[in-house]
Coordinates of C-alpha atoms in Angstrom, one line a residue:
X1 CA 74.7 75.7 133.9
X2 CA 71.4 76.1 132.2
X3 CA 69.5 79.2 132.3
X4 CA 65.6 79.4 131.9
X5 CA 63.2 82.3 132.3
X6 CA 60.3 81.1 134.8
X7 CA 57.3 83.0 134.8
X8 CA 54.4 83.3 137.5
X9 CA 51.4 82.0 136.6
X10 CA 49.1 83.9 138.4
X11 CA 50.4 87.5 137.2
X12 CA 52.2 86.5 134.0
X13 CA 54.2 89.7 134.6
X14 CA 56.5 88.6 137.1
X15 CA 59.8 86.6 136.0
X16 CA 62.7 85.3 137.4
X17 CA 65.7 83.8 135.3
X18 CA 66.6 80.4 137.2
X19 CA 69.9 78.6 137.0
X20 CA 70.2 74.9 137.0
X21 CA 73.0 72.2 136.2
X22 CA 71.6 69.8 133.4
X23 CA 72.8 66.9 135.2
X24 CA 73.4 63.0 133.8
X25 CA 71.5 62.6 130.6
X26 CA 69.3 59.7 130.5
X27 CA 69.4 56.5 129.0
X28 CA 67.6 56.9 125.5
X29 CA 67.9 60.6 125.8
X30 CA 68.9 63.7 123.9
X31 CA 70.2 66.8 125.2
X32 CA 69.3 69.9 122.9
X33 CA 71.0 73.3 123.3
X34 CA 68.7 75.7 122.5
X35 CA 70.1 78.0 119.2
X36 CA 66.9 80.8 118.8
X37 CA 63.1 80.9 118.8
X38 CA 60.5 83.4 118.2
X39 CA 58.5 85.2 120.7
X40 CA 55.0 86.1 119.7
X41 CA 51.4 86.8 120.4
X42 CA 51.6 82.7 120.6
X43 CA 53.6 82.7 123.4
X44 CA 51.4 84.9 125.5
X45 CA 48.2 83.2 124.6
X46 CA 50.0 80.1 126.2
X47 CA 50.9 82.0 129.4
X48 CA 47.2 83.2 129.4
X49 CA 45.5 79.7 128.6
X50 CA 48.3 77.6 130.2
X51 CA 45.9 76.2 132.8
X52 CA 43.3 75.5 130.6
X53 CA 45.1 74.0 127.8
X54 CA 47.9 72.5 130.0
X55 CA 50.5 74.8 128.3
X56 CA 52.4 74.9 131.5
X57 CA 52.8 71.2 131.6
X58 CA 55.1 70.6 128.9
X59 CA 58.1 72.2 130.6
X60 CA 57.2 72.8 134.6
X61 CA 59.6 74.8 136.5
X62 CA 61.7 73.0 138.6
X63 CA 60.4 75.1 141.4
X64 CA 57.1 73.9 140.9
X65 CA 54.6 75.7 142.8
X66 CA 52.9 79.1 141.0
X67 CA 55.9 79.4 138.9
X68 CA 56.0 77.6 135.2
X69 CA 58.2 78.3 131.7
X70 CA 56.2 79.8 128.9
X71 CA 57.3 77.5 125.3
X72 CA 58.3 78.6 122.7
X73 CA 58.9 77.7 118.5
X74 CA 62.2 77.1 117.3
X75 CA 65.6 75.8 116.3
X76 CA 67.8 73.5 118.6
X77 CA 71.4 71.6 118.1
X78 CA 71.8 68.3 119.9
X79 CA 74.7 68.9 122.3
X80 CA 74.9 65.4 123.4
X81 CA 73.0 62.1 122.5
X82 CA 72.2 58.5 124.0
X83 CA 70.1 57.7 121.4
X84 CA 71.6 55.2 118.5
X85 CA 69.8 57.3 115.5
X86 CA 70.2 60.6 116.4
X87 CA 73.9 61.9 115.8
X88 CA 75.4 64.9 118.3
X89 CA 75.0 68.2 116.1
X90 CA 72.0 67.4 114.6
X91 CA 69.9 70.4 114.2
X92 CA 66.1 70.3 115.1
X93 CA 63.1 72.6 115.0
X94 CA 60.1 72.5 117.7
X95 CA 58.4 73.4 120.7
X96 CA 61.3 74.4 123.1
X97 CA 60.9 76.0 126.9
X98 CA 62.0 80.0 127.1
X99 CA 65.6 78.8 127.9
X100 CA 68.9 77.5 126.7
X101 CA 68.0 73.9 126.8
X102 CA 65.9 70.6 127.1
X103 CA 66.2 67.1 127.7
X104 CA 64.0 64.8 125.4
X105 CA 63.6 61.0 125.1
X106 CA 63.0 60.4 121.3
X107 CA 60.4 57.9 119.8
X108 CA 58.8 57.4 116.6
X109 CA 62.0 58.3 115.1
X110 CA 62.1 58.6 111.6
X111 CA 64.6 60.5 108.8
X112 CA 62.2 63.4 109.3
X113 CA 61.5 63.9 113.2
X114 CA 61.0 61.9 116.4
X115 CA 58.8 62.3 119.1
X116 CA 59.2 63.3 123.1
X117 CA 58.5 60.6 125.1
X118 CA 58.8 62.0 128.2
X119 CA 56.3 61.1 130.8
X120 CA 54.9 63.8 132.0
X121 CA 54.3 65.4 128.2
X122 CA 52.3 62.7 126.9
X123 CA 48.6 63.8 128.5
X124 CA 49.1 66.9 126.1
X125 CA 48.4 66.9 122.2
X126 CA 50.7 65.1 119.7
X127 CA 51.6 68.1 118.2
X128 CA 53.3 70.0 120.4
X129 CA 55.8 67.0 121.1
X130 CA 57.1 66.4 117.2
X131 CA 60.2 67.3 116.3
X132 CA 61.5 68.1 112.7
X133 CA 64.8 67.0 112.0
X134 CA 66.4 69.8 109.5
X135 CA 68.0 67.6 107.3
X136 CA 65.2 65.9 105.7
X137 CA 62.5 68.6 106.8
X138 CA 60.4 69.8 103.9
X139 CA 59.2 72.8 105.2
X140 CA 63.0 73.6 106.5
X141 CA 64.7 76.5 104.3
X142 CA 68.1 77.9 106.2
X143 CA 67.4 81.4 104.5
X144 CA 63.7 81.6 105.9
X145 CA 64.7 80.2 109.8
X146 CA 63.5 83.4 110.9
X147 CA 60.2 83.4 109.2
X148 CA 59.4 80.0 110.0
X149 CA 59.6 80.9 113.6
X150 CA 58.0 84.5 113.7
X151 CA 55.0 82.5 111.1
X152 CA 55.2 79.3 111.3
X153 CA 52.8 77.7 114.4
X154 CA 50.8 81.2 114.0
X155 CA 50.4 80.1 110.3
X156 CA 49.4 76.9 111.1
X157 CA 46.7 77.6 113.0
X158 CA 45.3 80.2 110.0
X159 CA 45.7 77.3 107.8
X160 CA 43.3 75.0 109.7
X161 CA 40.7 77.5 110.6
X162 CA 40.6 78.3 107.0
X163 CA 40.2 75.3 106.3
X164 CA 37.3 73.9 108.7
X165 CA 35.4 77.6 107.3
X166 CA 36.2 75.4 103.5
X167 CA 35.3 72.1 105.3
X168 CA 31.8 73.4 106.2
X169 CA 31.0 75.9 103.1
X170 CA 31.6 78.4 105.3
X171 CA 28.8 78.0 107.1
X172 CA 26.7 80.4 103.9
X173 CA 28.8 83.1 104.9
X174 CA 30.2 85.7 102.1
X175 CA 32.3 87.6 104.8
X176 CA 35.0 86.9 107.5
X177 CA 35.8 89.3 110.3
X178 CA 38.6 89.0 112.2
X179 CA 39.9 90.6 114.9
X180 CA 43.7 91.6 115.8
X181 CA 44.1 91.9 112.4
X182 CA 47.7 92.8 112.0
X183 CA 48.0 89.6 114.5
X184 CA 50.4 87.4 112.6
X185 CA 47.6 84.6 113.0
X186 CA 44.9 86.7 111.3
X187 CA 47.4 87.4 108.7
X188 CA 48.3 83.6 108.0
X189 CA 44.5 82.9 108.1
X190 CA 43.9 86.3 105.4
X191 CA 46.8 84.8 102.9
X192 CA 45.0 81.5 103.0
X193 CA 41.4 82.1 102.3
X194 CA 42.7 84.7 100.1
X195 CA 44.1 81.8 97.7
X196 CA 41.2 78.8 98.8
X197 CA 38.3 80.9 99.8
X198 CA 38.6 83.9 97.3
X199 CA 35.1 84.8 97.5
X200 CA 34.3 85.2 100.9
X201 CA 35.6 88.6 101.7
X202 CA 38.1 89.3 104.4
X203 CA 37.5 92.1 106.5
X204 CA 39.9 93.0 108.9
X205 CA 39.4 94.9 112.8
X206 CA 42.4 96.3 114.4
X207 CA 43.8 99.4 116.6
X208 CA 43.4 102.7 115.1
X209 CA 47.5 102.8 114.9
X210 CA 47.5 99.1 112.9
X211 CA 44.9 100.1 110.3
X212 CA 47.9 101.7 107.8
X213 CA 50.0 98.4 108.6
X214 CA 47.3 96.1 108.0
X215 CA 46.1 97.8 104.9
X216 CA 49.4 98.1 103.4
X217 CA 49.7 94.2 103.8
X218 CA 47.0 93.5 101.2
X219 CA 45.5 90.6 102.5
X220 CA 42.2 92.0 103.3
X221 CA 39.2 93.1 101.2
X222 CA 38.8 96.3 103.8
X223 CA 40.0 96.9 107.2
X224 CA 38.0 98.9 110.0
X225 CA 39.2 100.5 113.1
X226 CA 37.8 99.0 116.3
X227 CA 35.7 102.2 117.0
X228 CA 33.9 101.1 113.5
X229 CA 32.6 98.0 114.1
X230 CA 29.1 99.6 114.3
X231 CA 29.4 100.2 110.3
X232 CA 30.6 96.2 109.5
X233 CA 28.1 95.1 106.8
X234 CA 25.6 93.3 107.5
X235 CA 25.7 90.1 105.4
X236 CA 26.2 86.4 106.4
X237 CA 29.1 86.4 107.9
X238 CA 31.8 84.4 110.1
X239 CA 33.5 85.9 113.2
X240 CA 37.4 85.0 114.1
X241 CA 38.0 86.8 117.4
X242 CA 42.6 86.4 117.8
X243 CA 41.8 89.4 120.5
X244 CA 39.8 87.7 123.6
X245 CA 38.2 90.8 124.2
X246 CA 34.9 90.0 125.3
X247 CA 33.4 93.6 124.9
X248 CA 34.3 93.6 121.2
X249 CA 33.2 90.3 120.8
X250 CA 29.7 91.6 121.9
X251 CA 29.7 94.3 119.6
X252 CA 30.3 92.3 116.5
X253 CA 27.5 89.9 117.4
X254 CA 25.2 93.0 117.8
X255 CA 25.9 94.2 115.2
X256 CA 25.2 91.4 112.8
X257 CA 23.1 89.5 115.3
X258 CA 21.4 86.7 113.2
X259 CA 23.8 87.4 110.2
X260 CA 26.5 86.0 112.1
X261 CA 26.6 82.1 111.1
X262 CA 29.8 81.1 113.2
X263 CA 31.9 83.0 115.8
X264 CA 35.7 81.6 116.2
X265 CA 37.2 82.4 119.1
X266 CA 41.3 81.8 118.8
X267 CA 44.0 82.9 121.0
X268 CA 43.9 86.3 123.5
X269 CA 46.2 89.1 122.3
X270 CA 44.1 92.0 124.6
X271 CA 45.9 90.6 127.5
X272 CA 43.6 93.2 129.8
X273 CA 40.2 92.2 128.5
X274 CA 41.3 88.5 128.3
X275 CA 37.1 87.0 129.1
X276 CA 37.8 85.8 125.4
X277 CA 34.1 85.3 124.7
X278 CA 32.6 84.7 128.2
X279 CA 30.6 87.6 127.4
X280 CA 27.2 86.4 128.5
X281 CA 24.4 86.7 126.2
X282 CA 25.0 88.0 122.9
X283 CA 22.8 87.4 119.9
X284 CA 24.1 85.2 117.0
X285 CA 25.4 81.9 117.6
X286 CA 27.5 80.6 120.6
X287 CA 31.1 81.7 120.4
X288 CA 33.0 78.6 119.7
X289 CA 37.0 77.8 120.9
X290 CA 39.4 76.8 118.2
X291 CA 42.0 74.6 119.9
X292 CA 44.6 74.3 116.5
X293 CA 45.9 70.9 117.8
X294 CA 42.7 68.8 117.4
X295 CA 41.8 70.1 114.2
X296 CA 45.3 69.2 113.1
X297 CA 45.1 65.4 114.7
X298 CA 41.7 65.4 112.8
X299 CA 42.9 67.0 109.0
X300 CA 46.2 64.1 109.8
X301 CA 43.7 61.1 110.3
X302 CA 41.7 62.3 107.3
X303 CA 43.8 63.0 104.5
X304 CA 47.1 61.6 106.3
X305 CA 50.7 62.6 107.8
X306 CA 51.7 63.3 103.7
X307 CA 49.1 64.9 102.1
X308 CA 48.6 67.2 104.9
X309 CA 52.6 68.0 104.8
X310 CA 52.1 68.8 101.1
X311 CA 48.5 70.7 101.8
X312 CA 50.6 73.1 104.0
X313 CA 53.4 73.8 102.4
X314 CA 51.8 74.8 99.6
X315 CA 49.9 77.7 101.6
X316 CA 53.0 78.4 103.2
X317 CA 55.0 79.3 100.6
X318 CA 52.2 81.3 99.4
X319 CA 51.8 83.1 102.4
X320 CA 55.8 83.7 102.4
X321 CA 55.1 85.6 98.9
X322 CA 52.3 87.7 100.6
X323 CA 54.2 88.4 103.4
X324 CA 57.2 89.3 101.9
X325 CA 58.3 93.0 103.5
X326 CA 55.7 92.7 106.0
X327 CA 57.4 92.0 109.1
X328 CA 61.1 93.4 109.8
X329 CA 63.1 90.6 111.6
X330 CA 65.0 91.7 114.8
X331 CA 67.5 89.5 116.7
X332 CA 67.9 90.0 120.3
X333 CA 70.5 88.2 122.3
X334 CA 70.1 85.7 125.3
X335 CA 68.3 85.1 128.1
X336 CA 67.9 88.3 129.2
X337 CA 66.2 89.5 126.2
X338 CA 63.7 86.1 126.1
X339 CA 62.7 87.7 129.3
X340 CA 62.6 91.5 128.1
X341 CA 60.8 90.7 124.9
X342 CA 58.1 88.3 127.0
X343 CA 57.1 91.5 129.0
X344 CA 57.1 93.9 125.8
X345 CA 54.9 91.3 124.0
X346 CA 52.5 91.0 127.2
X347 CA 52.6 94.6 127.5
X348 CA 51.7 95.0 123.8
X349 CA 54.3 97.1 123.1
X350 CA 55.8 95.3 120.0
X351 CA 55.4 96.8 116.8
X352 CA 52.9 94.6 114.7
X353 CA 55.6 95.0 111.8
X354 CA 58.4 93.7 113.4
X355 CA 59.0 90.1 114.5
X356 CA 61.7 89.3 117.1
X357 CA 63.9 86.4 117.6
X358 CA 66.1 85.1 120.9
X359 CA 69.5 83.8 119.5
X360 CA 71.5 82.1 122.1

């Protein structure tokens, strides 16, 4: 049997763990036992967008109805195969449901991933259905698994917002401001421009309880408490809003009003306040959704699949160095845990310096 933790989509807080038998594997398929993944802010900006973005898509509950399976980042083993080129105890890394397991129909195989095929996941971006094959995965280091999963996607998406801000001169801006800063996002975003973009200053917003944690981190030119954002300095700047708080938002904008050249709005970690930046009129300039996937699509089709491989692993590795000590890794245990560690991350009762991983 196959165990998977269904959430509703309406509430987000309720859960149920469902039991299914896997059944025949397909013709052409690939069965993948799920061995860990990561569960981060990421996760529960998919549960909040997943009807926007079409997050719930990619593995519906069998159930169907209000009910659907947040993803997840991480590692998998085949368990069994139909497929000629792909070899029973293979080990992958990608976008798995919050479960034991998945069924996948590789395509595009090559010696360093393949792509799901499957029907029903092909309306969604690219991206999310690629799968690394470990063996000849650049990026893959078996002493950093744990890293990659906590970091990885979340650094991904700093990576490409810093570098449409480089991509457009920053739009004559001198400062960032980010919000959630001890987010692991904003702190994949802060290690970036803090080795491409060194002289645009980083300024960091967080919790009152975050601002040691996020200081201590050393990514950031100054960080500010939220109940500060009436002192920000008033110079061009960009906004990159990770909290979807829409009152926050408003206050940023007011307070730089026409010194605000861009405002980014990525993600929605303030799962109460979660109007991102619906927040009616604001002075400054429209607040603007980053959806990570198309700028990636678009840096691919630019520079192409190796360059852009290269481009990121080099900021990676740099952000491991900056990261190193930040984050304590904890492993958890089974499904049970997926499910506990869900609700402690919606709740936002996970310590911003700890990252915690589902082994199965």
């Amino acid at each position: 049997m196959r165990h998977t933790v269904q959430t509703d989509r309406n509430t987000l807080t309720e859960t149920a763990i469902a039991e299914a038998e896997p059944g025949v594997l397909a013709d052409g398929a690939v069965r993948l036992a799920v061995e860990s993944f990561a569960v981060t802010s990421n996760n529960i900006t998919y549960a909040v967008a997943g009807d926007r973005f079409g997050y719930w898509n990619f593995f519906p509950a069998p159930e169907g109805g209000d009910w659907g399976v947040v993803p997840m980042w991480g590692h998998a083993r085949v368990s069994a195969s139909n497929h000629p080129d792909i070899a029973e105890g293979e080990r992958v890394y990608g976008y798995l449901p919050m479960g034991e397991g998945l069924d996948v129909v590789p395509g595009k195989v090559s010696a360093h991933g393949f792509t799901d095929m499957a029907v029903h996941r092909q309306p969604m971006s690219p991206i999310y259905n690629q799968y690394s094959r470990l063996s000849a995965d650049p990026e893959h280091d078996p002493a950093r698994e744990a890293e990659r999963m906590i970091f990885g996607p979340l650094f991904k998406t700093g990576f490409l917002i810093e570098r449409f801000f480089r991509s457009e001169n920053w739009f004559g801006a001198e400062a960032m401001v980010l919000t959630s800063a001890s987010s692991k996002t904003a702190l994949g975003l802060a290690s970036v421009a803090k080795d491409r973009s060194p002289d645009v200053k980083r300024i960091g917003l967080t919790s009152p309880g975050n601002v040691d944690f996020v200081r201590d981190t050393g990514l950031y030119d100054s960080v500010m408490s939220y109940d500060e954002v009436t002192g920000l300095p008033q110079v061009p700047s960009v906004s990159v809003d990770f909290a979807g708080n829409a009152g926050l938002l408003r206050q940023i904008h007011e307070r730089l009003q026409d010194a605000l050249k861009y405002s980014c709005l990525v993600g929605a970690t303030h799962v109460e306040a979660r109007g991102g930046g619906e927040a009616g009129d604001m002075p400054g300039p429209q607040p603007t959704l980053f959806f990570a996937p198309d700028h990636a699509v678009k840096a691919i089709k630019e520079v192409g699949p190796v360059a852009f491989g290269q481009e990121i692993a080099t900021s990676w590795r740099q952000f491991l160095s900056d990261a190193e000590g930040t984050v304590e890794v904890e492993k958890r245990q089974g499904i049970a845990a997926a499910r506990d560690t869900y609700l402690e991350m919606l709740g936002g009762k996970v310590d911003p310096a700890k990252g915690v991983v589902i082994e199965f």
